[in-house]
């Protein structure tokens, strides 16, 4: 379908623009009824309502809701193994640091990932990406971080490069060699930070766009994180930061001050961290499904919106703290637990999510000149996709103007 028109759109709902929305703007979504979208060569050529322009091919939206494709700005896509054996400990409320001490946690996945071949990692992630696409994700971020050695971190990044080429979802790569200190460096963490800075970052710079660090009790200190992120910035990698997930130790304030594009998790963020993000224009990448899975507190999203911080949602798909890749579920939980409106939630998983990974100029909204990444939902309005949960309401997925998943019966 090189050139075509999507017609009979009951409601078109989309944020607008090429930058993250914040404050009241987070909930400003354009609503158009009886709408149409014209597509040419993979890009949106026109958007309107009423009389439909003539076209050789049309796609009948069946009176459904249409939105931009979803953007997942925080995943740990490529890893070996799973961690279902930790479920019993979680049900007994065993703290994460104790799970880590017992040989579980991130280091358990590191062992499985190191043992897996690049081909095995790719095959596993391909199945996930196929399901993510069916759930409406058309662009996603993928972090490394389960290798924790030069060779294994590069293996993960190579896998992400190949995955980007092998299937429709656009993958934005983030280097996260500072996810944990590996066992072989546990008695000399300074040497591991040196390895990350001196060897891993220069090697990763050709394959990744971003660098993330887990700045947390039991992971990396504020000063270690500062050193790694500034080194990455010098190498051309834009900084991100996992911060304030378990304890507020100052990571958010530091990351915002050095120009981090986003701070991620933010369950325990304090007023000083909120003020720093607001002052420096840092995006808050909140992960509502992680709080749900861990039975943890929820990030203060309303306070961040009130402070003028753009809020995005990610799935945080990973084998330990959030084994789901459903952004629809993240929207449901974000609406119920963050008390965000459906409009604010839509912006969080489209335009703001795109801005958090440097893609807001080309995806994240339905407007002329952007990629034709478009969803048709089995829903009459935006409220219904936040109101209903536990089901996939996406009917059809267009990626770069091609129907890639879902119903084809309305093509004519």
mmCIF file of C-alpha atoms in Angstrom:
data_model
loop_
_atom_site.group_PDB
_atom_site.id
_atom_site.type_symbol
_atom_site.label_atom_id
_atom_site.label_comp_id
_atom_site.label_asym_id
_atom_site.label_seq_id
_atom_site.Cartn_x
_atom_site.Cartn_y
_atom_site.Cartn_z
ATOM 1 C CA UNK A 1 0.000 0.000 0.000
ATOM 2 C CA UNK A 2 2.448 2.665 -1.245
ATOM 3 C CA UNK A 3 -0.208 5.392 -1.305
ATOM 4 C CA UNK A 4 -3.634 5.064 0.346
ATOM 5 C CA UNK A 5 -6.218 6.692 2.582
ATOM 6 C CA UNK A 6 -7.464 5.444 5.940
ATOM 7 C CA UNK A 7 -11.127 6.438 5.985
ATOM 8 C CA UNK A 8 -14.158 6.057 8.234
ATOM 9 C CA UNK A 9 -12.207 6.955 11.380
ATOM 10 C CA UNK A 10 -14.725 7.440 14.164
ATOM 11 C CA UNK A 11 -12.270 9.350 16.344
ATOM 12 C CA UNK A 12 -8.676 10.385 15.653
ATOM 13 C CA UNK A 13 -6.839 11.180 18.894
ATOM 14 C CA UNK A 14 -3.273 12.449 18.847
ATOM 15 C CA UNK A 15 -0.939 14.846 20.617
ATOM 16 C CA UNK A 16 0.645 17.349 18.253
ATOM 17 C CA UNK A 17 4.151 18.656 17.751
ATOM 18 C CA UNK A 18 7.772 17.572 17.677
ATOM 19 C CA UNK A 19 8.742 18.041 21.324
ATOM 20 C CA UNK A 20 7.640 16.644 24.676
ATOM 21 C CA UNK A 21 4.498 18.080 26.268
ATOM 22 C CA UNK A 22 4.459 19.164 29.894
ATOM 23 C CA UNK A 23 2.120 20.691 32.455
ATOM 24 C CA UNK A 24 -1.342 21.272 31.040
ATOM 25 C CA UNK A 25 0.063 20.443 27.613
ATOM 26 C CA UNK A 26 0.469 16.797 28.688
ATOM 27 C CA UNK A 27 -3.296 16.419 28.338
ATOM 28 C CA UNK A 28 -3.791 18.511 25.198
ATOM 29 C CA UNK A 29 -4.776 15.946 22.583
ATOM 30 C CA UNK A 30 -6.279 16.805 19.212
ATOM 31 C CA UNK A 31 -9.620 15.045 18.718
ATOM 32 C CA UNK A 32 -11.051 14.812 15.216
ATOM 33 C CA UNK A 33 -14.235 12.945 14.307
ATOM 34 C CA UNK A 34 -15.255 11.470 10.955
ATOM 35 C CA UNK A 35 -11.587 11.711 10.025
ATOM 36 C CA UNK A 36 -9.252 10.413 7.333
ATOM 37 C CA UNK A 37 -5.485 10.083 6.921
ATOM 38 C CA UNK A 38 -3.688 9.975 3.574
ATOM 39 C CA UNK A 39 -0.386 8.102 3.394
ATOM 40 C CA UNK A 40 2.315 8.169 0.726
ATOM 41 C CA UNK A 41 5.670 6.379 0.675
ATOM 42 C CA UNK A 42 5.455 5.527 4.357
ATOM 43 C CA UNK A 43 4.717 9.040 5.579
ATOM 44 C CA UNK A 44 1.548 10.945 6.479
ATOM 45 C CA UNK A 45 0.602 13.200 3.570
ATOM 46 C CA UNK A 46 -2.654 14.629 4.846
ATOM 47 C CA UNK A 47 -5.102 14.561 7.768
ATOM 48 C CA UNK A 48 -8.640 15.857 7.725
ATOM 49 C CA UNK A 49 -12.325 15.267 8.329
ATOM 50 C CA UNK A 50 -15.396 15.144 6.148
ATOM 51 C CA UNK A 51 -14.971 14.554 2.429
ATOM 52 C CA UNK A 52 -12.327 11.888 1.791
ATOM 53 C CA UNK A 53 -9.728 12.613 -0.910
ATOM 54 C CA UNK A 54 -9.696 10.258 -3.875
ATOM 55 C CA UNK A 55 -7.175 7.473 -3.679
ATOM 56 C CA UNK A 56 -6.402 4.271 -5.546
ATOM 57 C CA UNK A 57 -6.425 2.308 -2.274
ATOM 58 C CA UNK A 58 -8.404 2.873 0.894
ATOM 59 C CA UNK A 59 -8.511 1.224 4.308
ATOM 60 C CA UNK A 60 -11.781 1.326 6.228
ATOM 61 C CA UNK A 61 -11.176 1.985 9.933
ATOM 62 C CA UNK A 62 -14.674 0.717 10.671
ATOM 63 C CA UNK A 63 -15.599 3.759 12.748
ATOM 64 C CA UNK A 64 -12.948 2.924 15.341
ATOM 65 C CA UNK A 65 -10.467 4.975 17.316
ATOM 66 C CA UNK A 66 -7.170 5.845 15.604
ATOM 67 C CA UNK A 67 -4.013 6.982 17.410
ATOM 68 C CA UNK A 68 -0.290 7.184 16.730
ATOM 69 C CA UNK A 69 1.699 3.980 17.112
ATOM 70 C CA UNK A 70 2.900 3.431 20.666
ATOM 71 C CA UNK A 71 6.501 4.191 21.599
ATOM 72 C CA UNK A 72 8.183 2.231 24.401
ATOM 73 C CA UNK A 73 11.098 4.320 25.731
ATOM 74 C CA UNK A 74 12.370 1.853 28.350
ATOM 75 C CA UNK A 75 12.934 -1.866 27.746
ATOM 76 C CA UNK A 76 15.606 -4.429 28.530
ATOM 77 C CA UNK A 77 14.717 -6.282 25.353
ATOM 78 C CA UNK A 78 17.680 -8.624 24.881
ATOM 79 C CA UNK A 79 18.503 -11.114 27.638
ATOM 80 C CA UNK A 80 18.901 -14.811 28.333
ATOM 81 C CA UNK A 81 16.661 -16.903 30.563
ATOM 82 C CA UNK A 82 13.798 -15.904 32.828
ATOM 83 C CA UNK A 83 13.492 -15.485 36.596
ATOM 84 C CA UNK A 84 10.202 -17.101 37.559
ATOM 85 C CA UNK A 85 12.049 -18.942 40.338
ATOM 86 C CA UNK A 86 12.190 -15.613 42.240
ATOM 87 C CA UNK A 87 8.408 -15.360 42.437
ATOM 88 C CA UNK A 88 8.197 -17.273 45.725
ATOM 89 C CA UNK A 89 10.694 -14.884 47.319
ATOM 90 C CA UNK A 90 8.752 -11.882 46.062
ATOM 91 C CA UNK A 91 5.557 -13.299 47.543
ATOM 92 C CA UNK A 92 7.337 -13.496 50.904
ATOM 93 C CA UNK A 93 8.379 -9.832 50.499
ATOM 94 C CA UNK A 94 12.077 -10.704 50.414
ATOM 95 C CA UNK A 95 13.887 -7.396 49.649
ATOM 96 C CA UNK A 96 15.579 -7.133 46.274
ATOM 97 C CA UNK A 97 19.028 -6.716 47.812
ATOM 98 C CA UNK A 98 18.514 -10.008 49.662
ATOM 99 C CA UNK A 99 17.434 -11.707 46.424
ATOM 100 C CA UNK A 100 20.613 -10.379 44.847
ATOM 101 C CA UNK A 101 22.700 -11.700 47.742
ATOM 102 C CA UNK A 102 21.101 -15.137 47.264
ATOM 103 C CA UNK A 103 22.350 -15.292 43.659
ATOM 104 C CA UNK A 104 19.216 -13.948 42.044
ATOM 105 C CA UNK A 105 18.398 -10.563 40.589
ATOM 106 C CA UNK A 106 20.296 -8.965 37.745
ATOM 107 C CA UNK A 107 23.318 -11.235 38.189
ATOM 108 C CA UNK A 108 21.145 -14.309 37.619
ATOM 109 C CA UNK A 109 20.154 -12.914 34.217
ATOM 110 C CA UNK A 110 23.783 -12.003 33.553
ATOM 111 C CA UNK A 111 24.756 -15.660 33.903
ATOM 112 C CA UNK A 112 22.018 -16.768 31.500
ATOM 113 C CA UNK A 113 22.836 -14.002 29.019
ATOM 114 C CA UNK A 114 26.547 -14.736 28.981
ATOM 115 C CA UNK A 115 25.758 -18.421 28.314
ATOM 116 C CA UNK A 116 23.454 -17.614 25.370
ATOM 117 C CA UNK A 117 24.710 -17.175 21.832
ATOM 118 C CA UNK A 118 23.944 -14.037 19.876
ATOM 119 C CA UNK A 119 21.621 -16.076 17.634
ATOM 120 C CA UNK A 120 19.725 -17.443 20.643
ATOM 121 C CA UNK A 121 19.275 -13.941 22.044
ATOM 122 C CA UNK A 122 17.983 -12.706 18.701
ATOM 123 C CA UNK A 123 15.502 -15.574 18.333
ATOM 124 C CA UNK A 124 14.099 -14.918 21.794
ATOM 125 C CA UNK A 125 13.778 -11.173 21.283
ATOM 126 C CA UNK A 126 12.157 -11.644 17.862
ATOM 127 C CA UNK A 127 9.224 -13.432 19.494
ATOM 128 C CA UNK A 128 8.839 -10.572 21.946
ATOM 129 C CA UNK A 129 8.952 -7.939 19.204
ATOM 130 C CA UNK A 130 6.277 -9.772 17.210
ATOM 131 C CA UNK A 131 3.974 -9.627 20.236
ATOM 132 C CA UNK A 132 4.863 -6.013 21.006
ATOM 133 C CA UNK A 133 3.898 -5.060 17.460
ATOM 134 C CA UNK A 134 0.530 -6.779 17.832
ATOM 135 C CA UNK A 135 0.026 -4.736 21.018
ATOM 136 C CA UNK A 136 0.604 -1.514 19.100
ATOM 137 C CA UNK A 137 4.292 -0.724 19.704
ATOM 138 C CA UNK A 138 5.943 0.660 16.578
ATOM 139 C CA UNK A 139 9.145 2.105 18.113
ATOM 140 C CA UNK A 140 11.032 0.948 21.194
ATOM 141 C CA UNK A 141 14.232 1.461 23.115
ATOM 142 C CA UNK A 142 16.462 -1.516 23.979
ATOM 143 C CA UNK A 143 19.064 -1.357 26.735
ATOM 144 C CA UNK A 144 22.074 -3.598 27.075
ATOM 145 C CA UNK A 145 23.176 -4.350 30.645
ATOM 146 C CA UNK A 146 22.917 -8.092 31.112
ATOM 147 C CA UNK A 147 26.398 -8.841 29.794
ATOM 148 C CA UNK A 148 28.580 -6.757 32.128
ATOM 149 C CA UNK A 149 31.743 -7.613 30.222
ATOM 150 C CA UNK A 150 33.112 -5.941 27.124
ATOM 151 C CA UNK A 151 32.406 -8.898 24.841
ATOM 152 C CA UNK A 152 28.959 -9.644 26.248
ATOM 153 C CA UNK A 153 27.772 -6.037 26.239
ATOM 154 C CA UNK A 154 28.824 -5.753 22.605
ATOM 155 C CA UNK A 155 27.015 -9.041 21.904
ATOM 156 C CA UNK A 156 23.797 -7.495 23.225
ATOM 157 C CA UNK A 157 24.225 -4.320 21.190
ATOM 158 C CA UNK A 158 25.001 -6.313 18.023
ATOM 159 C CA UNK A 159 21.853 -8.337 18.609
ATOM 160 C CA UNK A 160 19.819 -5.133 18.926
ATOM 161 C CA UNK A 161 21.312 -3.787 15.679
ATOM 162 C CA UNK A 162 20.345 -6.975 13.843
ATOM 163 C CA UNK A 163 16.879 -7.020 15.389
ATOM 164 C CA UNK A 164 16.307 -3.483 14.120
ATOM 165 C CA UNK A 165 17.057 -4.715 10.605
ATOM 166 C CA UNK A 166 15.047 -7.939 10.808
ATOM 167 C CA UNK A 167 11.561 -6.738 11.762
ATOM 168 C CA UNK A 168 9.316 -3.646 11.538
ATOM 169 C CA UNK A 169 9.659 -2.029 14.983
ATOM 170 C CA UNK A 170 12.316 0.699 15.047
ATOM 171 C CA UNK A 171 14.798 -0.009 17.852
ATOM 172 C CA UNK A 172 16.745 2.739 19.609
ATOM 173 C CA UNK A 173 19.796 1.359 21.419
ATOM 174 C CA UNK A 174 21.028 2.310 24.890
ATOM 175 C CA UNK A 175 24.309 1.101 26.395
ATOM 176 C CA UNK A 176 23.899 0.114 30.041
ATOM 177 C CA UNK A 177 27.092 -1.646 31.034
ATOM 178 C CA UNK A 178 26.667 0.002 34.437
ATOM 179 C CA UNK A 179 23.593 -2.023 35.357
ATOM 180 C CA UNK A 180 25.323 -3.894 38.189
ATOM 181 C CA UNK A 181 28.852 -4.738 39.287
ATOM 182 C CA UNK A 182 29.593 -8.264 37.985
ATOM 183 C CA UNK A 183 30.789 -10.982 40.390
ATOM 184 C CA UNK A 184 34.363 -10.950 39.127
ATOM 185 C CA UNK A 185 34.680 -7.266 40.132
ATOM 186 C CA UNK A 186 32.721 -7.358 43.361
ATOM 187 C CA UNK A 187 35.886 -6.726 45.411
ATOM 188 C CA UNK A 188 37.228 -4.057 43.065
ATOM 189 C CA UNK A 189 34.313 -1.986 41.832
ATOM 190 C CA UNK A 190 36.627 0.901 40.878
ATOM 191 C CA UNK A 191 38.241 -1.400 38.317
ATOM 192 C CA UNK A 192 34.830 -2.186 36.844
ATOM 193 C CA UNK A 193 33.939 1.496 36.550
ATOM 194 C CA UNK A 194 37.308 1.964 34.813
ATOM 195 C CA UNK A 195 36.412 -0.837 32.402
ATOM 196 C CA UNK A 196 33.058 0.763 31.599
ATOM 197 C CA UNK A 197 34.643 4.166 31.007
ATOM 198 C CA UNK A 198 37.867 3.156 29.265
ATOM 199 C CA UNK A 199 36.782 0.163 27.182
ATOM 200 C CA UNK A 200 33.025 -0.333 27.001
ATOM 201 C CA UNK A 201 31.890 3.206 26.249
ATOM 202 C CA UNK A 202 34.302 3.748 23.324
ATOM 203 C CA UNK A 203 33.284 0.386 21.849
ATOM 204 C CA UNK A 204 29.552 0.967 22.379
ATOM 205 C CA UNK A 205 29.551 4.474 20.930
ATOM 206 C CA UNK A 206 29.295 3.173 17.380
ATOM 207 C CA UNK A 207 26.211 1.064 18.100
ATOM 208 C CA UNK A 208 24.226 2.975 20.745
ATOM 209 C CA UNK A 209 22.738 6.456 21.003
ATOM 210 C CA UNK A 210 22.283 6.631 24.765
ATOM 211 C CA UNK A 211 24.041 5.571 27.948
ATOM 212 C CA UNK A 212 22.082 4.635 31.060
ATOM 213 C CA UNK A 213 23.338 3.857 34.586
ATOM 214 C CA UNK A 214 21.541 2.219 37.512
ATOM 215 C CA UNK A 215 22.199 4.824 40.208
ATOM 216 C CA UNK A 216 20.877 3.112 43.272
ATOM 217 C CA UNK A 217 21.742 1.587 46.630
ATOM 218 C CA UNK A 218 23.505 -1.686 45.830
ATOM 219 C CA UNK A 219 24.268 -0.612 42.257
ATOM 220 C CA UNK A 220 26.255 2.565 41.403
ATOM 221 C CA UNK A 221 26.825 5.632 43.550
ATOM 222 C CA UNK A 222 26.052 9.155 42.452
ATOM 223 C CA UNK A 223 29.723 9.924 41.839
ATOM 224 C CA UNK A 224 30.293 6.690 39.906
ATOM 225 C CA UNK A 225 27.224 7.453 37.823
ATOM 226 C CA UNK A 226 28.380 11.018 37.179
ATOM 227 C CA UNK A 227 31.761 9.800 35.950
ATOM 228 C CA UNK A 228 30.233 7.195 33.631
ATOM 229 C CA UNK A 229 27.593 9.494 32.167
ATOM 230 C CA UNK A 230 30.030 12.362 31.577
ATOM 231 C CA UNK A 231 32.429 9.959 29.851
ATOM 232 C CA UNK A 232 29.568 8.685 27.720
ATOM 233 C CA UNK A 233 28.534 12.244 26.887
ATOM 234 C CA UNK A 234 32.084 12.996 25.740
ATOM 235 C CA UNK A 235 31.879 9.915 23.495
ATOM 236 C CA UNK A 236 28.645 11.127 21.872
ATOM 237 C CA UNK A 237 26.172 9.058 23.891
ATOM 238 C CA UNK A 238 23.284 11.014 25.389
ATOM 239 C CA UNK A 239 22.831 10.362 29.132
ATOM 240 C CA UNK A 240 19.895 8.677 30.837
ATOM 241 C CA UNK A 241 19.627 7.496 34.438
ATOM 242 C CA UNK A 242 17.804 4.777 36.364
ATOM 243 C CA UNK A 243 17.223 6.670 39.597
ATOM 244 C CA UNK A 244 15.119 6.733 42.750
ATOM 245 C CA UNK A 245 13.637 3.266 42.236
ATOM 246 C CA UNK A 246 14.464 1.886 45.690
ATOM 247 C CA UNK A 247 16.069 4.806 47.545
ATOM 248 C CA UNK A 248 16.521 8.473 46.740
ATOM 249 C CA UNK A 249 20.300 8.924 46.851
ATOM 250 C CA UNK A 250 20.632 12.042 44.673
ATOM 251 C CA UNK A 251 20.873 10.401 41.270
ATOM 252 C CA UNK A 252 17.966 12.323 39.775
ATOM 253 C CA UNK A 253 19.377 15.700 40.797
ATOM 254 C CA UNK A 254 22.827 14.837 39.437
ATOM 255 C CA UNK A 255 21.535 13.386 36.156
ATOM 256 C CA UNK A 256 19.291 16.386 35.471
ATOM 257 C CA UNK A 257 22.147 18.783 36.166
ATOM 258 C CA UNK A 258 24.478 17.093 33.650
ATOM 259 C CA UNK A 259 21.803 17.119 30.949
ATOM 260 C CA UNK A 260 20.193 13.685 31.086
ATOM 261 C CA UNK A 261 17.455 13.329 28.495
ATOM 262 C CA UNK A 262 15.396 11.293 30.955
ATOM 263 C CA UNK A 263 15.383 9.947 34.468
ATOM 264 C CA UNK A 264 13.662 6.587 34.768
ATOM 265 C CA UNK A 265 11.695 4.823 37.538
ATOM 266 C CA UNK A 266 11.431 7.743 40.021
ATOM 267 C CA UNK A 267 9.312 5.797 42.517
ATOM 268 C CA UNK A 268 11.033 7.511 45.464
ATOM 269 C CA UNK A 269 11.917 10.832 43.859
ATOM 270 C CA UNK A 270 12.087 13.697 46.352
ATOM 271 C CA UNK A 271 11.097 17.356 45.871
ATOM 272 C CA UNK A 272 14.716 18.284 45.080
ATOM 273 C CA UNK A 273 14.759 15.750 42.249
ATOM 274 C CA UNK A 274 11.461 17.024 40.866
ATOM 275 C CA UNK A 275 12.761 20.590 40.993
ATOM 276 C CA UNK A 276 15.976 19.597 39.201
ATOM 277 C CA UNK A 277 14.135 17.794 36.405
ATOM 278 C CA UNK A 278 11.787 20.733 35.969
ATOM 279 C CA UNK A 279 14.643 23.245 35.881
ATOM 280 C CA UNK A 280 16.717 21.297 33.364
ATOM 281 C CA UNK A 281 13.954 20.012 31.070
ATOM 282 C CA UNK A 282 14.486 16.343 31.895
ATOM 283 C CA UNK A 283 11.758 13.890 30.881
ATOM 284 C CA UNK A 284 10.353 11.640 33.620
ATOM 285 C CA UNK A 285 10.127 8.112 32.256
ATOM 286 C CA UNK A 286 7.742 6.388 34.651
ATOM 287 C CA UNK A 287 7.238 2.619 34.741
ATOM 288 C CA UNK A 288 3.805 1.895 36.243
ATOM 289 C CA UNK A 289 3.841 -1.855 35.539
ATOM 290 C CA UNK A 290 7.054 -2.211 37.566
ATOM 291 C CA UNK A 291 5.426 -0.716 40.646
ATOM 292 C CA UNK A 292 2.486 -3.058 40.112
ATOM 293 C CA UNK A 293 4.667 -6.160 39.760
ATOM 294 C CA UNK A 294 6.883 -5.301 42.728
ATOM 295 C CA UNK A 295 3.933 -4.216 44.874
ATOM 296 C CA UNK A 296 5.879 -0.995 45.337
ATOM 297 C CA UNK A 297 4.867 2.635 45.608
ATOM 298 C CA UNK A 298 3.960 4.544 42.452
ATOM 299 C CA UNK A 299 5.983 7.447 41.098
ATOM 300 C CA UNK A 300 4.416 10.848 41.923
ATOM 301 C CA UNK A 301 3.394 11.524 38.339
ATOM 302 C CA UNK A 302 0.803 14.176 39.191
ATOM 303 C CA UNK A 303 3.367 16.150 41.176
ATOM 304 C CA UNK A 304 5.774 15.969 38.255
ATOM 305 C CA UNK A 305 3.120 17.123 35.793
ATOM 306 C CA UNK A 306 2.262 20.008 38.119
ATOM 307 C CA UNK A 307 5.964 20.920 38.222
ATOM 308 C CA UNK A 308 6.087 21.181 34.423
ATOM 309 C CA UNK A 309 7.934 17.905 33.784
ATOM 310 C CA UNK A 310 7.011 15.868 30.686
ATOM 311 C CA UNK A 311 5.928 12.381 31.775
ATOM 312 C CA UNK A 312 6.458 9.352 29.563
ATOM 313 C CA UNK A 313 5.575 5.715 30.246
ATOM 314 C CA UNK A 314 7.762 2.713 29.441
ATOM 315 C CA UNK A 315 7.020 -0.974 29.897
ATOM 316 C CA UNK A 316 10.376 -1.713 31.611
ATOM 317 C CA UNK A 317 10.177 -5.170 30.026
ATOM 318 C CA UNK A 318 12.784 -7.326 31.773
ATOM 319 C CA UNK A 319 12.917 -10.803 33.321
ATOM 320 C CA UNK A 320 13.122 -9.743 36.953
ATOM 321 C CA UNK A 321 11.146 -6.687 38.021
ATOM 322 C CA UNK A 322 8.669 -6.344 35.132
ATOM 323 C CA UNK A 323 8.160 -9.335 32.819
ATOM 324 C CA UNK A 324 5.584 -7.632 30.588
ATOM 325 C CA UNK A 325 5.943 -5.728 27.316
ATOM 326 C CA UNK A 326 2.371 -4.374 27.220
ATOM 327 C CA UNK A 327 2.227 -0.597 27.005
ATOM 328 C CA UNK A 328 -1.550 -0.953 27.042
ATOM 329 C CA UNK A 329 -1.239 -2.355 30.564
ATOM 330 C CA UNK A 330 1.098 0.513 31.470
ATOM 331 C CA UNK A 331 -1.575 2.951 30.287
ATOM 332 C CA UNK A 332 -4.232 1.210 32.383
ATOM 333 C CA UNK A 333 -2.093 1.269 35.523
ATOM 334 C CA UNK A 334 -0.928 4.825 34.851
ATOM 335 C CA UNK A 335 -4.508 5.986 34.611
ATOM 336 C CA UNK A 336 -5.694 4.174 37.747
ATOM 337 C CA UNK A 337 -2.643 4.624 39.996
ATOM 338 C CA UNK A 338 -1.034 7.849 38.794
ATOM 339 C CA UNK A 339 -4.520 9.392 38.388
ATOM 340 C CA UNK A 340 -3.609 10.572 34.921
ATOM 341 C CA UNK A 341 -6.327 11.226 32.349
ATOM 342 C CA UNK A 342 -6.610 9.128 29.176
ATOM 343 C CA UNK A 343 -5.302 12.108 27.219
ATOM 344 C CA UNK A 344 -2.254 12.434 29.477
ATOM 345 C CA UNK A 345 -1.636 8.696 29.238
ATOM 346 C CA UNK A 346 -1.804 8.760 25.436
ATOM 347 C CA UNK A 347 0.786 11.520 25.320
ATOM 348 C CA UNK A 348 2.944 9.521 27.751
ATOM 349 C CA UNK A 349 3.143 6.518 25.381
ATOM 350 C CA UNK A 350 3.397 8.462 22.112
ATOM 351 C CA UNK A 351 4.900 11.948 21.794
ATOM 352 C CA UNK A 352 6.608 12.163 25.206
ATOM 353 C CA UNK A 353 7.931 8.626 24.887
ATOM 354 C CA UNK A 354 9.281 9.484 21.447
ATOM 355 C CA UNK A 355 10.974 12.597 22.857
ATOM 356 C CA UNK A 356 12.634 10.473 25.555
ATOM 357 C CA UNK A 357 14.461 8.530 22.830
ATOM 358 C CA UNK A 358 15.044 11.343 20.355
ATOM 359 C CA UNK A 359 12.319 10.438 17.879
ATOM 360 C CA UNK A 360 9.648 13.114 18.435
ATOM 361 C CA UNK A 361 10.438 14.784 15.112
ATOM 362 C CA UNK A 362 9.370 11.710 13.151
ATOM 363 C CA UNK A 363 6.965 9.644 15.311
ATOM 364 C CA UNK A 364 4.650 10.055 18.288
ATOM 365 C CA UNK A 365 1.804 11.920 16.612
ATOM 366 C CA UNK A 366 -0.455 11.701 13.572
ATOM 367 C CA UNK A 367 0.419 14.754 11.524
ATOM 368 C CA UNK A 368 1.741 15.630 8.096
ATOM 369 C CA UNK A 369 5.400 14.759 7.541
ATOM 370 C CA UNK A 370 5.711 12.125 10.243
ATOM 371 C CA UNK A 371 6.053 8.395 9.706
ATOM 372 C CA UNK A 372 2.765 6.615 9.068
ATOM 373 C CA UNK A 373 2.904 4.665 12.341
ATOM 374 C CA UNK A 374 -0.803 4.374 13.022
ATOM 375 C CA UNK A 375 -3.068 2.203 15.185
ATOM 376 C CA UNK A 376 -6.724 1.324 14.683
ATOM 377 C CA UNK A 377 -8.354 0.227 17.939
ATOM 378 C CA UNK A 378 -11.388 -1.899 18.741
ATOM 379 C CA UNK A 379 -12.680 1.042 20.735
ATOM 380 C CA UNK A 380 -14.917 4.007 19.951
ATOM 381 C CA UNK A 381 -12.995 6.559 21.993
ATOM 382 C CA UNK A 382 -9.846 7.223 24.006
ATOM 383 C CA UNK A 383 -11.484 6.621 27.362
ATOM 384 C CA UNK A 384 -12.234 2.998 26.520
ATOM 385 C CA UNK A 385 -8.595 1.975 26.037
ATOM 386 C CA UNK A 386 -7.776 3.176 29.571
ATOM 387 C CA UNK A 387 -11.068 1.885 31.010
ATOM 388 C CA UNK A 388 -10.665 -1.703 29.786
ATOM 389 C CA UNK A 389 -7.686 -3.795 30.847
ATOM 390 C CA UNK A 390 -6.338 -7.303 30.382
ATOM 391 C CA UNK A 391 -7.117 -7.436 26.650
ATOM 392 C CA UNK A 392 -5.424 -6.305 23.455
ATOM 393 C CA UNK A 393 -7.694 -3.646 21.959
ATOM 394 C CA UNK A 394 -5.457 -2.906 18.961
ATOM 395 C CA UNK A 395 -7.119 -4.082 15.745
ATOM 396 C CA UNK A 396 -4.623 -3.017 13.081
ATOM 397 C CA UNK A 397 -1.043 -1.719 13.139
ATOM 398 C CA UNK A 398 0.511 0.350 10.348
ATOM 399 C CA UNK A 399 4.279 0.778 10.480
ATOM 400 C CA UNK A 400 5.901 3.093 7.921
ATOM 401 C CA UNK A 401 2.640 3.006 6.003
ATOM 402 C CA UNK A 402 2.458 -0.787 5.778
ATOM 403 C CA UNK A 403 -0.135 -2.935 7.484
ATOM 404 C CA UNK A 404 2.044 -5.087 9.726
ATOM 405 C CA UNK A 405 -0.350 -6.620 12.236
ATOM 406 C CA UNK A 406 -4.048 -7.144 12.739
ATOM 407 C CA UNK A 407 -7.162 -7.074 10.600
ATOM 408 C CA UNK A 408 -6.932 -6.804 6.827
ATOM 409 C CA UNK A 409 -10.593 -7.227 6.017
ATOM 410 C CA UNK A 410 -11.194 -3.508 5.650
ATOM 411 C CA UNK A 411 -8.660 -3.020 2.854
ATOM 412 C CA UNK A 412 -10.276 -2.239 -0.488
#
